Amino acid sequence: MSTVIRPELSKSSKYWIDRHRYYELKHFCLQYPIWKKAAQMLDALSKSPSLLEEYIKSGRISDPTVDCAEARSFYLDRIDLLERTAENAAPEIAKYLVTGVTSGVSYDFLKSRLDIPCCKETYYDLYRRFFWLLDRARK
């Protein structure tokens, strides 16, 4: 049985954020694999502008190369924000945090499959810190 993180902490907690804001940030993080794929595809498709329409939503007539660069920049900025926030939250377990928040896996999965180098209590404290920092960065 996995641990379920409560969506709202006590207001006296140092990492308190509103429950709905937490869910908003959590769903933001769950888009990470989509951003990675889109950035990778935009990089590969930049040589074939006719195939870019799937990743670029634009109603104006413009230069496909510029559209590709803008869309790729959009995805890379979000990827960087998430990875930088994980690095600020806990440099020693940043890669585990990124895996946890972007794929919704539990500590138990991280421990058994990826051998995370900390205890469950420490991980979830840093997990909450990550979302608290992400909340500050996304204001």
Short mmCIF file of N, CA and C in Angstrom, two decimals, residues 92-101 105 110 114-117 123:
data_model
loop_
_atom_site.label_atom_id
_atom_site.label_comp_id
_atom_site.label_asym_id
_atom_site.label_seq_id
_atom_site.Cartn_x
_atom_site.Cartn_y
_atom_site.Cartn_z
N GLU A 92 20.82 16.94 -3.95
CA GLU A 92 21.28 15.56 -3.85
C GLU A 92 20.26 14.54 -4.35
N ILE A 93 18.98 14.90 -4.37
CA ILE A 93 17.97 13.96 -4.87
C ILE A 93 17.10 14.59 -5.96
N ALA A 94 17.61 15.58 -6.65
CA ALA A 94 16.83 16.31 -7.66
C ALA A 94 16.27 15.37 -8.73
N LYS A 95 17.09 14.44 -9.20
CA LYS A 95 16.60 13.55 -10.26
C LYS A 95 15.46 12.66 -9.77
N TYR A 96 15.49 12.27 -8.49
CA TYR A 96 14.41 11.47 -7.93
C TYR A 96 13.14 12.31 -7.76
N LEU A 97 13.33 13.57 -7.35
CA LEU A 97 12.20 14.48 -7.22
C LEU A 97 11.53 14.69 -8.58
N VAL A 98 12.32 14.92 -9.60
CA VAL A 98 11.77 15.12 -10.94
C VAL A 98 10.99 13.88 -11.37
N THR A 99 11.53 12.72 -11.13
CA THR A 99 10.83 11.48 -11.48
C THR A 99 9.53 11.36 -10.69
N GLY A 100 9.60 11.65 -9.40
CA GLY A 100 8.42 11.53 -8.55
C GLY A 100 7.30 12.47 -8.91
N VAL A 101 7.63 13.74 -9.14
CA VAL A 101 6.58 14.72 -9.41
C VAL A 101 6.09 14.70 -10.85
N VAL A 105 4.89 8.75 -9.28
CA VAL A 105 5.26 7.52 -8.58
C VAL A 105 5.51 7.81 -7.10
N LEU A 110 10.32 4.64 -5.92
CA LEU A 110 11.66 5.24 -6.04
C LEU A 110 12.69 4.45 -5.24
N LEU A 114 14.67 2.58 -8.01
CA LEU A 114 15.75 3.53 -8.30
C LEU A 114 16.71 3.73 -7.12
N ASP A 115 16.42 3.11 -5.99
CA ASP A 115 17.26 3.16 -4.79
C ASP A 115 17.56 4.60 -4.36
N ILE A 116 16.50 5.35 -4.11
CA ILE A 116 16.64 6.74 -3.64
C ILE A 116 17.42 6.76 -2.32
N PRO A 117 18.40 7.67 -2.18
CA PRO A 117 19.28 7.65 -1.01
C PRO A 117 18.77 8.43 0.20
N TYR A 123 12.16 12.41 2.03
CA TYR A 123 11.70 12.58 0.65
C TYR A 123 10.43 13.42 0.60
#
